[in-house]
Short mmCIF file of C-alpha atoms in Angstrom, two decimals:
data_model
loop_
_atom_site.label_atom_id
_atom_site.label_comp_id
_atom_site.label_asym_id
_atom_site.label_seq_id
_atom_site.Cartn_x
_atom_site.Cartn_y
_atom_site.Cartn_z
CA MET A 19 -154.68 -44.41 166.61
CA GLU A 20 -155.43 -43.70 169.99
CA THR A 21 -157.62 -45.88 172.62
CA ILE A 22 -158.02 -46.14 176.21
CA ALA A 23 -156.16 -48.60 178.30
CA PRO A 24 -158.54 -50.93 179.72
CA LEU A 25 -157.24 -50.39 183.20
CA SER A 26 -160.42 -50.86 184.54
CA PRO A 27 -161.81 -54.43 186.22
CA PHE A 28 -165.48 -53.02 185.04
CA TRP A 29 -164.98 -53.22 181.33
CA THR A 30 -162.42 -54.78 178.65
CA GLY A 31 -160.57 -53.35 175.76
CA ASP A 32 -158.30 -56.04 175.40
CA PRO A 33 -160.12 -59.42 175.13
CA ALA A 34 -157.21 -61.39 173.35
CA THR A 35 -154.56 -60.61 176.71
CA ASP A 36 -157.73 -60.87 178.99
CA LEU A 37 -158.42 -64.79 177.60
CA ASP A 38 -154.50 -65.62 177.59
CA GLU A 39 -154.96 -64.58 181.58
CA THR A 40 -158.18 -66.95 181.45
CA ARG A 41 -156.44 -69.73 179.82
CA LEU A 42 -153.78 -69.49 182.83
CA LEU A 43 -156.28 -69.32 185.55
CA ALA A 44 -158.36 -72.37 184.07
CA LYS A 45 -155.20 -74.53 184.06
CA ALA A 46 -154.87 -73.97 187.70
CA VAL A 47 -158.46 -74.81 187.77
CA GLY A 48 -159.19 -78.24 187.04
CA GLY A 49 -156.26 -78.25 184.04
CA ALA A 50 -159.03 -76.93 181.40
CA ASP A 51 -158.03 -74.83 178.09
CA PRO A 52 -160.32 -73.16 177.47
CA ALA A 53 -161.90 -72.48 180.29
CA ASP A 54 -164.73 -74.78 181.25
CA PRO A 55 -167.70 -72.72 181.91
CA TRP A 56 -168.85 -74.66 185.01
CA LEU A 57 -165.58 -73.63 186.53
CA ILE A 58 -164.70 -70.38 185.31
CA TYR A 59 -167.40 -67.48 183.93
CA THR A 60 -165.89 -65.08 181.32
CA THR A 61 -168.82 -63.20 179.84
CA GLY A 62 -166.73 -59.85 178.77
CA ALA A 63 -169.01 -57.99 181.64
CA GLY A 64 -165.57 -56.74 182.88
CA ARG A 65 -162.16 -58.20 182.61
CA ILE A 66 -161.66 -60.59 186.02
CA PRO A 67 -162.88 -63.86 185.40
CA VAL A 68 -165.10 -65.65 187.98
CA VAL A 69 -164.14 -69.00 189.54
CA THR A 70 -167.26 -70.70 190.58
CA PRO A 71 -167.95 -72.67 193.77
CA THR A 72 -168.03 -75.78 191.42
CA ALA A 73 -164.48 -75.55 190.72
CA LEU A 74 -163.49 -76.06 194.58
CA ASP A 75 -165.32 -79.41 194.60
CA PRO A 76 -163.02 -82.01 196.20
CA GLU A 77 -163.25 -84.10 193.25
CA ARG A 78 -161.97 -81.69 190.95
CA PRO A 79 -157.93 -80.92 190.83
CA VAL A 80 -156.41 -77.61 191.42
CA THR A 81 -153.23 -75.99 191.67
CA ALA A 82 -151.46 -74.01 194.53
CA ALA A 83 -152.24 -70.85 192.52
CA VAL A 84 -155.93 -71.07 193.26
CA TRP A 85 -155.15 -70.66 196.79
CA ARG A 86 -153.34 -67.68 196.16
CA THR A 87 -157.00 -65.98 194.82
CA PRO A 88 -159.84 -64.66 197.06
CA TRP A 89 -162.27 -67.13 195.79
CA PRO A 90 -161.69 -70.19 198.24
CA TYR A 91 -162.39 -67.68 201.07
CA LEU A 92 -165.79 -66.10 200.02
CA PRO A 93 -168.65 -66.37 202.38
CA ALA A 94 -170.93 -68.82 200.46
CA GLU A 95 -173.86 -65.97 200.26
CA ILE A 96 -171.78 -63.97 197.84
CA TRP A 97 -169.96 -66.72 195.97
CA MET A 98 -173.00 -68.54 195.11
CA ARG A 99 -174.70 -67.79 191.76
CA ARG A 100 -178.46 -67.72 192.33
CA PRO A 101 -181.06 -69.19 190.22
CA GLY A 102 -181.99 -67.19 187.45
CA GLU A 103 -178.91 -65.31 187.77
CA TYR A 104 -177.52 -64.65 183.95
CA ALA A 105 -173.54 -65.30 184.02
CA ALA A 106 -172.84 -62.04 182.69
CA THR A 107 -174.89 -60.58 185.80
CA TYR A 108 -172.83 -63.23 188.20
CA GLN A 109 -169.70 -61.82 186.67
CA CYS A 110 -170.80 -58.27 187.25
CA ARG A 111 -171.81 -59.28 190.61
CA MET A 112 -168.44 -60.73 191.58
CA THR A 113 -165.97 -57.96 190.06
CA VAL A 114 -168.22 -55.21 192.21
CA SER A 115 -168.26 -57.32 195.02
CA LEU A 116 -164.54 -57.71 195.38
CA ALA A 117 -163.68 -54.51 194.46
CA ALA A 118 -166.10 -53.05 197.18
CA MET A 119 -163.73 -55.26 199.78
CA GLY A 120 -160.94 -54.03 198.26
CA LEU A 121 -159.78 -57.76 196.63
CA ILE A 122 -158.94 -56.10 193.48
CA ALA A 123 -155.45 -55.10 192.81
CA ALA A 124 -155.12 -51.96 190.51
CA ASP A 125 -152.42 -49.76 190.35
CA GLY A 126 -153.42 -47.54 187.37
CA GLU A 127 -150.64 -49.13 185.59
CA HIS A 128 -151.40 -52.41 184.92
CA ALA A 129 -154.52 -54.37 184.20
CA PRO A 130 -156.44 -55.24 187.20
CA TRP A 131 -156.31 -58.78 188.72
CA THR A 132 -157.74 -60.10 191.92
CA ALA A 133 -155.67 -59.41 195.07
CA ASP A 134 -152.73 -61.97 196.23
CA MET A 135 -153.94 -63.84 199.45
CA GLY A 136 -150.28 -64.66 199.88
CA ASP A 137 -147.78 -67.45 199.12
CA THR A 138 -148.98 -70.95 198.99
CA ASP A 139 -147.04 -73.84 198.18
CA GLU A 140 -148.21 -77.41 197.75
CA THR A 141 -148.14 -78.15 201.62
CA THR A 142 -149.89 -74.86 202.18
CA ALA A 143 -152.67 -75.88 199.66
CA ALA A 144 -153.29 -79.26 200.93
CA GLU A 145 -153.33 -78.00 204.18
CA LEU A 146 -156.01 -75.02 203.07
CA LEU A 147 -157.93 -77.62 200.98
CA ALA A 148 -158.16 -79.86 204.65
CA GLY A 149 -159.53 -76.63 206.50
CA ARG A 150 -162.08 -75.89 203.70
CA LEU A 151 -163.48 -79.56 203.93
CA GLY A 152 -163.39 -79.55 207.62
CA ALA A 153 -161.14 -82.63 207.48
CA ALA A 154 -158.33 -81.08 209.54
CA GLN A 155 -157.71 -77.90 211.50
CA SER A 156 -156.10 -75.23 209.35
CA LYS A 157 -154.79 -72.03 211.15
CA ALA A 158 -153.92 -70.59 207.56
CA TRP A 159 -157.50 -71.50 206.44
CA GLU A 160 -159.21 -69.77 209.09
CA GLU A 161 -156.80 -66.54 209.05
CA ARG A 162 -157.84 -65.99 205.13
CA ARG A 163 -161.36 -66.92 205.50
CA ASP A 164 -161.65 -64.49 208.57
CA ARG A 165 -159.88 -62.06 206.55
CA ILE A 166 -162.36 -62.15 203.81
CA ALA A 167 -165.47 -62.63 206.26
CA GLY A 168 -164.12 -59.41 208.37
CA LEU A 169 -163.40 -57.51 204.65
CA ALA A 170 -167.30 -58.23 204.18
CA ALA A 171 -168.60 -57.39 207.46
CA GLN A 172 -166.97 -53.87 207.52
CA THR A 173 -167.96 -53.56 203.76
CA TRP A 174 -171.91 -54.62 204.22
CA PRO A 175 -172.39 -54.08 208.11
CA ASP A 176 -176.25 -54.58 207.34
CA GLY A 177 -175.78 -57.23 205.42
CA TYR A 178 -174.82 -58.46 201.78
CA PRO A 179 -177.42 -56.57 199.60
CA LEU A 180 -177.95 -59.39 197.15
CA ASP A 181 -181.43 -57.87 195.63
CA ASP A 182 -179.76 -54.38 195.33
CA LEU A 183 -176.77 -55.92 193.34
CA LEU A 184 -178.87 -58.44 191.32
CA ALA A 185 -180.79 -55.71 190.10
CA ALA A 186 -177.93 -53.05 189.43
CA CYS A 187 -175.59 -55.73 187.84
CA THR A 188 -178.35 -56.91 185.41
CA GLU A 189 -178.26 -53.55 183.81
CA MET A 190 -174.81 -53.08 184.51
CA SER A 191 -173.74 -56.10 182.73
CA ALA A 192 -176.03 -55.51 179.91
CA VAL A 193 -174.08 -51.85 179.43
CA THR A 194 -170.60 -53.11 180.00
CA ARG A 195 -170.79 -55.83 177.48
CA ALA A 196 -172.10 -53.65 174.73
CA GLY A 197 -169.18 -50.72 175.40
CA SER A 198 -166.47 -53.25 175.83
CA ALA A 199 -167.38 -54.85 172.70
CA VAL A 200 -166.97 -51.47 170.96
CA MET A 201 -163.96 -50.67 172.47
CA SER A 202 -162.27 -53.91 171.73
CA ALA A 203 -163.09 -53.85 168.32
CA HIS A 204 -161.56 -50.35 168.19
CA ALA A 205 -158.13 -51.67 170.13
CA ALA A 206 -158.04 -54.36 166.92
CA LEU A 207 -158.33 -50.95 164.62
CA THR A 208 -155.55 -49.34 167.01
CA ASP A 209 -153.41 -52.26 166.61
CA GLN A 210 -153.93 -52.58 163.03
CA ALA A 211 -152.96 -48.67 162.60
CA ASN A 212 -149.91 -48.85 164.77
CA GLY A 213 -148.35 -52.02 162.76
CA ASP A 214 -149.41 -55.14 164.57
CA PRO A 215 -151.54 -56.60 162.39
CA LYS A 216 -150.97 -60.05 164.17
CA HIS A 217 -152.61 -58.68 167.24
CA ALA A 218 -155.62 -56.87 165.87
CA VAL A 219 -156.35 -60.09 164.31
CA ALA A 220 -156.11 -61.72 167.84
CA THR A 221 -158.33 -58.97 168.91
CA LEU A 222 -160.85 -59.46 166.65
CA GLN A 223 -161.01 -63.01 166.99
CA ALA A 224 -161.43 -62.36 170.93
CA THR A 225 -164.22 -59.90 170.42
CA LYS A 226 -166.15 -62.06 168.31
CA ARG A 227 -166.04 -64.91 170.63
CA LEU A 228 -166.79 -62.88 174.10
CA TYR A 229 -169.48 -60.70 172.09
CA PRO A 230 -171.00 -63.13 169.57
CA ASP A 231 -174.45 -61.37 170.00
CA LEU A 232 -173.21 -57.67 169.80
CA PHE A 233 -169.82 -57.90 167.46
CA ASP A 234 -171.31 -58.06 164.02
CA PRO A 235 -169.59 -56.27 161.44
CA GLN A 236 -170.20 -56.70 157.80
CA GLY A 237 -166.78 -58.13 157.37
CA MET A 238 -163.53 -58.69 159.32
CA ASP A 239 -161.51 -56.24 157.50
CA PRO A 240 -160.56 -52.86 159.00
CA ARG A 241 -162.90 -50.58 156.89
CA SER A 242 -165.91 -52.90 157.92
CA VAL A 243 -164.53 -53.25 161.73
CA ALA A 244 -164.24 -49.14 161.66
CA VAL A 245 -167.64 -48.71 159.83
CA TRP A 246 -169.45 -50.87 162.89
CA VAL A 247 -167.55 -49.04 165.49
CA ARG A 248 -168.30 -45.70 164.41
CA GLY A 249 -172.34 -46.90 164.32
CA HIS A 250 -171.91 -48.39 167.67
CA ALA A 251 -169.61 -45.37 169.36
CA ASP A 252 -172.41 -44.32 171.77
CA GLN A 253 -172.61 -47.65 173.15
CA ALA A 254 -168.93 -46.95 174.38
CA ALA A 255 -169.76 -43.45 175.58
CA GLY A 256 -173.00 -44.83 177.27
CA MET A 257 -171.04 -47.26 179.16
CA PHE A 258 -168.36 -44.96 180.66
CA ASP A 259 -171.25 -42.60 181.29
CA TRP A 260 -173.03 -45.21 183.35
CA LEU A 261 -170.09 -46.31 185.13
CA ALA A 262 -169.16 -42.42 185.99
CA SER A 263 -172.49 -41.87 187.33
CA ALA A 264 -172.37 -45.27 189.32
CA GLY A 265 -168.86 -43.83 190.99
CA LEU A 266 -166.91 -46.79 189.18
CA ALA A 267 -165.26 -44.68 186.35
CA ASP A 268 -163.70 -41.19 186.20
CA PRO A 269 -166.33 -38.53 184.31
CA ALA A 270 -163.38 -37.57 182.26
CA ASP A 271 -163.38 -41.12 180.70
CA VAL A 272 -166.79 -40.37 178.80
CA GLN A 273 -165.78 -37.21 176.95
CA THR A 274 -162.30 -39.12 176.34
CA ALA A 275 -164.09 -41.87 174.93
CA ARG A 276 -166.52 -39.56 172.62
CA GLU A 277 -162.99 -38.04 171.34
CA VAL A 278 -161.09 -41.55 170.71
CA LEU A 279 -164.28 -42.91 168.87
CA ALA A 280 -164.88 -39.77 166.95
#
């Protein structure tokens, strides 16, 4: 069986790997495993987990790894979650915003992740935290903060388009979650057919965890999952169609998805 490699930040087709990577991030943010939903959002609306501003509260422990990500340096107007903004919408908006600023690293061969802000040891991390809190002057903090602020100003010279992004990402998150659920279930079938039942089970478990409102086959056996995938294949094709129309996916992916899921 064939599948489409999830090399886009805007959808996921390998939720088991995504959740494993999120666990590593969660351990760097508060030492939580699984991820504390107050600190990290993982909703299945794209594959980039979102570190929230709450995670950088001074009383919470974080490791130096967090300071290598763009999250601590984002302007508040971009990073904060608005009242009434769904978690999936927020994750989608953050993904779109980081991508627009060039802060998602994707080389077409490996799964995308946030850009690396630079080497950070424990001493530098302490300096960055002091700079962020205003407790001490930090050249490292100012340089990274100003770099992100410059990218934001260059990307949105007329100001961050919050209302437009909220509206677009409310729709986009629903479309990508529905399509990603199908692609994830299909990936499990591919694992099973290709002789990797252990990963197939992990993928199905992760799919159920990420999409409890969407993934509801009659059973978790390959036949039941295959029936469910065929019955929802249009949702995956619709996701690629939506992303392609928004300039976030190759139009050829739409036809590929239809062929793979046929």
